[in-house]
mmCIF file of C-alpha atoms in Angstrom:
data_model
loop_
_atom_site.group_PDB
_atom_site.id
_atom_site.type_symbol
_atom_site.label_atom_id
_atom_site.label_comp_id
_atom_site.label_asym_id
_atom_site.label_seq_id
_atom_site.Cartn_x
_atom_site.Cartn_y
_atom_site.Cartn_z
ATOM 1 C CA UNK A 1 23.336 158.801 121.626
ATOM 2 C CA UNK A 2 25.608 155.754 120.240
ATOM 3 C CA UNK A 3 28.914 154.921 121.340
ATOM 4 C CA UNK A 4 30.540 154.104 124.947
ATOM 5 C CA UNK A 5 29.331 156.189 127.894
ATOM 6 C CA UNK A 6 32.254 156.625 129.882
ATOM 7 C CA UNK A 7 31.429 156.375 133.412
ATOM 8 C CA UNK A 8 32.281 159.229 135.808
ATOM 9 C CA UNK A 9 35.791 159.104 137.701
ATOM 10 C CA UNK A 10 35.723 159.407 141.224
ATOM 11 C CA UNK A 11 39.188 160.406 141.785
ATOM 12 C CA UNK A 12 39.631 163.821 142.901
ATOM 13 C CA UNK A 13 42.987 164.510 140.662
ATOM 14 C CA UNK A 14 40.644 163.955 137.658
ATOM 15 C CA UNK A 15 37.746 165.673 138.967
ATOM 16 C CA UNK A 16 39.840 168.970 139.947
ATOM 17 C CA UNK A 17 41.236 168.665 136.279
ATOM 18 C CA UNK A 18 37.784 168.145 135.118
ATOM 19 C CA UNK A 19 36.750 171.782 136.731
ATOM 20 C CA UNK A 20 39.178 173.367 135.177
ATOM 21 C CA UNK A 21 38.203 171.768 131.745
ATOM 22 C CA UNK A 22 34.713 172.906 132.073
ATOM 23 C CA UNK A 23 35.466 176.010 132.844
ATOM 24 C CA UNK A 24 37.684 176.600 130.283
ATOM 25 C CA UNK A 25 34.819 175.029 127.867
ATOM 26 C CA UNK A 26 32.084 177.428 129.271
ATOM 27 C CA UNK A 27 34.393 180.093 128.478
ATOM 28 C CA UNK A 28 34.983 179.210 124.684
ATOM 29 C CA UNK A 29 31.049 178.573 124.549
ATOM 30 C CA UNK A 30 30.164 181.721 126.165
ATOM 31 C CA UNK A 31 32.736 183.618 123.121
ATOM 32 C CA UNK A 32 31.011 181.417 121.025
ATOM 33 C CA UNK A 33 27.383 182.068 121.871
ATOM 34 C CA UNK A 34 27.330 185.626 122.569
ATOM 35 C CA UNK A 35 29.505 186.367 119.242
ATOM 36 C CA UNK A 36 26.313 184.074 117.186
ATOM 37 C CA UNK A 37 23.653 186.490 119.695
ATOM 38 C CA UNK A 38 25.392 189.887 118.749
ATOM 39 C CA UNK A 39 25.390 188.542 115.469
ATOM 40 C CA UNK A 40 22.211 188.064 115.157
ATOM 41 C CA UNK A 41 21.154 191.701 116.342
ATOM 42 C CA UNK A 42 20.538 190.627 119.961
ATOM 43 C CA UNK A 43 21.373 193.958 122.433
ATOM 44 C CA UNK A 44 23.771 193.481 125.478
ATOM 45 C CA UNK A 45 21.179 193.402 127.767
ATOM 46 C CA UNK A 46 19.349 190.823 126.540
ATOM 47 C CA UNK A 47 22.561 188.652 126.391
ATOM 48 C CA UNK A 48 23.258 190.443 129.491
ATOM 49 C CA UNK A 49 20.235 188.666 130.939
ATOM 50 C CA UNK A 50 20.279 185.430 129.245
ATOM 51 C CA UNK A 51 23.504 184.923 130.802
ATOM 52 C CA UNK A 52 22.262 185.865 134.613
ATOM 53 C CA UNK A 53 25.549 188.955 134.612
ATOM 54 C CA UNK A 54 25.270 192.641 134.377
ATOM 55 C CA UNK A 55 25.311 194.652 131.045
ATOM 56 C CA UNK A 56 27.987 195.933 131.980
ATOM 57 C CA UNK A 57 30.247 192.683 132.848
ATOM 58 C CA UNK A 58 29.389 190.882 129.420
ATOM 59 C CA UNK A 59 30.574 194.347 127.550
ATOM 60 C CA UNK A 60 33.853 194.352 129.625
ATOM 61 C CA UNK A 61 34.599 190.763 128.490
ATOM 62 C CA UNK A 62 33.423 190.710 125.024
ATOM 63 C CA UNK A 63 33.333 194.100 123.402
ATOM 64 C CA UNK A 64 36.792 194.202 122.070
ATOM 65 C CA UNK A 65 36.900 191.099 120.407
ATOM 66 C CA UNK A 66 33.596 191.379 119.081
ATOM 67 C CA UNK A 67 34.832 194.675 117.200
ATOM 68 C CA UNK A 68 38.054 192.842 116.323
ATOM 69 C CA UNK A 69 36.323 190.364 114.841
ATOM 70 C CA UNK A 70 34.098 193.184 113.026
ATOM 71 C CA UNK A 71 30.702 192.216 114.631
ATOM 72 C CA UNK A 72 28.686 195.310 114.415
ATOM 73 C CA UNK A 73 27.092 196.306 117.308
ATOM 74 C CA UNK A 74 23.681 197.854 118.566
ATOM 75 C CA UNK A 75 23.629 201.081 120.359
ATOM 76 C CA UNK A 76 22.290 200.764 124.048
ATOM 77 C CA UNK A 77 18.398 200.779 123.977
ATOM 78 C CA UNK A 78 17.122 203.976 125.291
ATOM 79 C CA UNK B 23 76.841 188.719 132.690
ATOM 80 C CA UNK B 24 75.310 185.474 133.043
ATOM 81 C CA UNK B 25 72.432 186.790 135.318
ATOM 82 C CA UNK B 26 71.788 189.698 132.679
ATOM 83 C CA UNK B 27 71.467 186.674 129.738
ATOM 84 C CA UNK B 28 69.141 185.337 132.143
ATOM 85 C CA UNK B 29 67.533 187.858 132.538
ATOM 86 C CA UNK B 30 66.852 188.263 128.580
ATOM 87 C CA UNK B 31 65.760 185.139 128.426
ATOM 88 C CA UNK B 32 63.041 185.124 131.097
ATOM 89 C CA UNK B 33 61.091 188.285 129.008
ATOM 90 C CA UNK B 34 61.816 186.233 125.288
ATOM 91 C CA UNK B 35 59.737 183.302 127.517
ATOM 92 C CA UNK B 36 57.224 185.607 129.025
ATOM 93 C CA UNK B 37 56.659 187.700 125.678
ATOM 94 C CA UNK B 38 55.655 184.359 124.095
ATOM 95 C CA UNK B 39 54.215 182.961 127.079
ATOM 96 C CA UNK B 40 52.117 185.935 126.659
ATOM 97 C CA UNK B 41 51.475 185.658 122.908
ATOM 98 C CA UNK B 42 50.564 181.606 123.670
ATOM 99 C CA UNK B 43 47.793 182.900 126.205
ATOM 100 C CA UNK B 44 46.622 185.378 123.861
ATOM 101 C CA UNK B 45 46.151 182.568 121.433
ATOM 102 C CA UNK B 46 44.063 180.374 123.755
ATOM 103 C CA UNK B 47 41.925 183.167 125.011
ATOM 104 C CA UNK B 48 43.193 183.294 128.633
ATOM 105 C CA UNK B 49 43.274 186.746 130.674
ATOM 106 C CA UNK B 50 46.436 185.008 132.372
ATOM 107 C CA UNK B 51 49.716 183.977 131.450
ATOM 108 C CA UNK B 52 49.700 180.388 132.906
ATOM 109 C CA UNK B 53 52.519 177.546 132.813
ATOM 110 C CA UNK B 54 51.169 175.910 130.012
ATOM 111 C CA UNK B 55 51.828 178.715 127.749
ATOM 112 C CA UNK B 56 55.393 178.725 129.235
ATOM 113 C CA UNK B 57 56.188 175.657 128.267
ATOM 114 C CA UNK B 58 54.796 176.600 124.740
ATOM 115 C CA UNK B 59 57.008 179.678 124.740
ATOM 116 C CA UNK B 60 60.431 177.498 126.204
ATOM 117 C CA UNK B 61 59.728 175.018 122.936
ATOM 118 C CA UNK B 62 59.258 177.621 120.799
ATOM 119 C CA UNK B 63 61.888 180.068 122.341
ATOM 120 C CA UNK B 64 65.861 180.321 121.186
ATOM 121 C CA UNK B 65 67.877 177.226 121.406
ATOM 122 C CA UNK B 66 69.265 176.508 124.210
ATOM 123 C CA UNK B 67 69.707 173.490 126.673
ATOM 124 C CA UNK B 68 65.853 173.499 127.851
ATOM 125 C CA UNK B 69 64.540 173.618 124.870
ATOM 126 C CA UNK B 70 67.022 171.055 123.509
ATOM 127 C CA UNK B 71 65.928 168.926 126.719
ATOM 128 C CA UNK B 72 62.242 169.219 125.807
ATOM 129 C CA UNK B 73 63.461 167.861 122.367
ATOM 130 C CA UNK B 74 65.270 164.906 123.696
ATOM 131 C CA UNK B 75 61.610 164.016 125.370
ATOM 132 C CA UNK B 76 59.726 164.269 122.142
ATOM 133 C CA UNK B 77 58.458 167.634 123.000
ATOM 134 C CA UNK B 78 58.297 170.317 120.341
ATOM 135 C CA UNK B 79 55.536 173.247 120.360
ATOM 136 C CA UNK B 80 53.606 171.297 118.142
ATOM 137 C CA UNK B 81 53.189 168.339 120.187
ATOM 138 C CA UNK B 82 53.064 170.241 123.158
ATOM 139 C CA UNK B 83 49.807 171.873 121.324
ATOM 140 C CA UNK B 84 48.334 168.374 119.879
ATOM 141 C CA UNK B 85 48.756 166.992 124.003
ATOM 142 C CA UNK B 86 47.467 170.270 125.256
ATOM 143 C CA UNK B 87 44.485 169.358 123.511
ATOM 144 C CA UNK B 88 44.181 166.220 124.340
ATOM 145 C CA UNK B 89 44.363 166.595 128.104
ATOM 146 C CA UNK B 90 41.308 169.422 127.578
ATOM 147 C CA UNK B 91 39.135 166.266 126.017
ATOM 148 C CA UNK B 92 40.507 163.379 128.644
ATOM 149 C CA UNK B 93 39.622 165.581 131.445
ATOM 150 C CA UNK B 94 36.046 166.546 130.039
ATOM 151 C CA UNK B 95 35.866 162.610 129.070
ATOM 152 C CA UNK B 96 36.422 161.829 133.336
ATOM 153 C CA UNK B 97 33.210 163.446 134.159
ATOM 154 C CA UNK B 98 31.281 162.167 131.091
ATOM 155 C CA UNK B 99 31.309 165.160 128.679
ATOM 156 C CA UNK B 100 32.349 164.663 125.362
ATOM 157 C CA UNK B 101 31.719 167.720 123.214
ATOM 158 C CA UNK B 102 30.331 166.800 119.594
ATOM 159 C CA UNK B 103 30.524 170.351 118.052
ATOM 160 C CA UNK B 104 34.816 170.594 117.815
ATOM 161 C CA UNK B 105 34.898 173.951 117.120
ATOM 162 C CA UNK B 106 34.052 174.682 121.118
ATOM 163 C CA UNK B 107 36.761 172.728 121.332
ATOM 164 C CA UNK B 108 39.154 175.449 119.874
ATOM 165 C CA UNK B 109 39.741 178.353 121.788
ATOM 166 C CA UNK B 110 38.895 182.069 120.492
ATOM 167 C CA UNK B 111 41.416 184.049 120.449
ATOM 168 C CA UNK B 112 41.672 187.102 123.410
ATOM 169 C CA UNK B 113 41.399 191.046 121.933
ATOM 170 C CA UNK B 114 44.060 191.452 124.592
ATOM 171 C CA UNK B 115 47.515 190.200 125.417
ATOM 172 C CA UNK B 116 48.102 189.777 129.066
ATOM 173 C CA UNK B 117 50.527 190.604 130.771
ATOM 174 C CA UNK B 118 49.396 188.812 134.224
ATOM 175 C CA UNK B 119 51.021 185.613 135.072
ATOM 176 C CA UNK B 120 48.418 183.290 137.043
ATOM 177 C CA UNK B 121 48.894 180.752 139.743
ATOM 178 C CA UNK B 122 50.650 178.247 137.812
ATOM 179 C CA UNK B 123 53.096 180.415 135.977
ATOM 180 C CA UNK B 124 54.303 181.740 139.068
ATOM 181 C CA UNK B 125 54.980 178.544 140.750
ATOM 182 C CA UNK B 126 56.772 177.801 137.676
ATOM 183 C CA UNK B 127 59.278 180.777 138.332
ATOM 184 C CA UNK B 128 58.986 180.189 142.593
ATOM 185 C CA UNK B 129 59.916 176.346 142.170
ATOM 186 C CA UNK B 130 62.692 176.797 138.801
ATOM 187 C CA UNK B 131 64.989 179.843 141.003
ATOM 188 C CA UNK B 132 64.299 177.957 144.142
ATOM 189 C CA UNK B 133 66.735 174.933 142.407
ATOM 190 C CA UNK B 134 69.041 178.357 141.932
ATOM 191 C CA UNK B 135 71.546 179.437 143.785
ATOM 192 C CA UNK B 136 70.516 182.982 143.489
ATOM 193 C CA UNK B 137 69.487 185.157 140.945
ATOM 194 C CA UNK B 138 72.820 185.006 138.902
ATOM 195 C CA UNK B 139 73.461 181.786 139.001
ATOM 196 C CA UNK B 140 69.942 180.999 137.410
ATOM 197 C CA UNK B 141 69.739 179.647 133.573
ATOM 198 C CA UNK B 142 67.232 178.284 131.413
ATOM 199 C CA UNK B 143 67.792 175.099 132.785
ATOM 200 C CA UNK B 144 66.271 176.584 135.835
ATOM 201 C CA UNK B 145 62.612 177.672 134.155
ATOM 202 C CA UNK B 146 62.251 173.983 132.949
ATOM 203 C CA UNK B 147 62.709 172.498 135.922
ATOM 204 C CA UNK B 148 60.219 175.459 137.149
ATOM 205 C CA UNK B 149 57.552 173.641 134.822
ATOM 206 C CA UNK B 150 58.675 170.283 135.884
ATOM 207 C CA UNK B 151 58.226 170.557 139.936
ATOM 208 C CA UNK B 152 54.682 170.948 138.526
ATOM 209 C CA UNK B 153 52.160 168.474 140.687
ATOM 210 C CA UNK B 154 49.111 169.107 139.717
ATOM 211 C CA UNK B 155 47.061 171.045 137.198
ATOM 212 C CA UNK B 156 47.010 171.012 133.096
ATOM 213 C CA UNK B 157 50.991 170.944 132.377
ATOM 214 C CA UNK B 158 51.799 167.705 134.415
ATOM 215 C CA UNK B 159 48.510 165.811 133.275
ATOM 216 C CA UNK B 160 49.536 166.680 129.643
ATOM 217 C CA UNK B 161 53.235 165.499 129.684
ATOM 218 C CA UNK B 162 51.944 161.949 131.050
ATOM 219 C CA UNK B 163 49.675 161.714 128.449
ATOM 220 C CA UNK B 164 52.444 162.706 125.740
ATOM 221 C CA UNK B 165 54.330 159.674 127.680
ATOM 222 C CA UNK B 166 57.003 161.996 129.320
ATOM 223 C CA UNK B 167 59.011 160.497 131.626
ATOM 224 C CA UNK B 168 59.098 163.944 133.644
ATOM 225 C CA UNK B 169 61.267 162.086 136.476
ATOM 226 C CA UNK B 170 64.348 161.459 133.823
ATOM 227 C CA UNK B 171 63.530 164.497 132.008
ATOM 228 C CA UNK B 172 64.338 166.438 135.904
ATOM 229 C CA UNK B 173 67.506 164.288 136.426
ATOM 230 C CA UNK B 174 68.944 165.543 132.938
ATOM 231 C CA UNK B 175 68.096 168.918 133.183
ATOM 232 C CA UNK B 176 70.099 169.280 136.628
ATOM 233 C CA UNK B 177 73.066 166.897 134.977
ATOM 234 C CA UNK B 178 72.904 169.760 132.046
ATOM 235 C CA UNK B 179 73.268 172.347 134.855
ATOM 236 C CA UNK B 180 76.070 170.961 136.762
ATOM 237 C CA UNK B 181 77.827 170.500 133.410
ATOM 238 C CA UNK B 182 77.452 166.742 132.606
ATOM 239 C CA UNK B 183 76.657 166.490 129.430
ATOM 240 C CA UNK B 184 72.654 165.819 129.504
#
């Protein structure tokens, strides 16, 4: 990688705001990745276990956005 | 009277408060989207305050976003793919206000005297007594001076003119 590296700050009022960045970032990249996984014909328990969580906690958050967005989705595996 | 306008005015702020969150894919109504709403809500004295400090929705948006990359920047993460950057937006509105919205309400009637004495003025200052957390980090870095913007916003309230 080119460019500056930015070293790490140590204060704690950036570092606190620096959680809550990253945790808002994992959240758009988890929308993000399981959206592209569904896409591609992946099943929620696969994504389910990709992503270390129940099937049935990555269905509660991403189910109705995925059919707003018209992603079509897989019927459970028997 | 004057509570009852209140009153009206708090649920135009949390319906678009509510919208704002929707928008940036949080389950919570938080102060940031406040804010949002307040600029983008009916005129009035806070949101011509927010004006006089350079503050519309839009730049409240553009420094919103720029506080999300500073404070990924502190620890050393810069994100290369922007679109991660840009939030997805939620299949549902919510209707729950987190931690930070309701210290915005707890601080803003606590500069009340009571409920029917409250006014917008109030909800701004609300966001204001913020300390910590997204919405005072992103008003430094849109160079607010959030110590004048205060000491107008209780001059507008006790009638001076701001």
């Amino acid at each position: 990688m080119t460019g500056v590296e930015v070293p790490a700050s140590q204060d704690p009022t950036d570092q606190l705001a620096a959680v809550v960045a990253l945790r808002r970032l994992a959240d758009q990249l988890e929308d993000v990745a399981v959206e592209r996984a569904m896409r591609a014909g992946w099943n929620w328990l696969d994504v389910a276990e990709a992503l270390g969580v129940t099937r049935q906690a990555v269905h509660k958050k991403h189910a109705k956005r995925l059919i707003a967005n018209g992603v079509e989705l897989r019927r459970r595996r028997k | 009277m004057k509570g009852r306008t209140f009153e009206t005015y708090v649920r135009t702020v949390l319906e678009g408060g509510a919208r704002e969150a929707q928008r940036s894919g949080s389950a919570t109504i938080e102060a940031e989207h406040l804010l949002l709403a307040i600029a983008a809500g009916p005129e009035n004295a806070s949101r011509e305050l927010l004006r006089s400090a350079g503050l519309d929705h839009e730049t409240i948006r553009d420094a919103l976003r720029r506080e999300f990359e500073q404070s990924l920047r502190t620890v050393g993460v810069s994100v290369t793919d922007r679109s991660l950057l840009s939030p997805r937006e939620a299949a549902v509105r919510p209707s729950r206000m987190g931690r930070s919205a309701k210290l915005v309400f707890e601080r803003g009637m606590a500069a009340a005297h009571g409920k029917n004495d409250a006014r917008p003025e109030h909800l701004l200052l609300g966001v204001l007594e913020l300390r910590y957390g997204t919405v005072p980090r992103t008003l430094e870095l849109a160079g607010v001076d959030t110590a004048a913007l205060k000491e107008r916003a209780r001059r507008s309230l006790s009638g001076e003119s701001a």
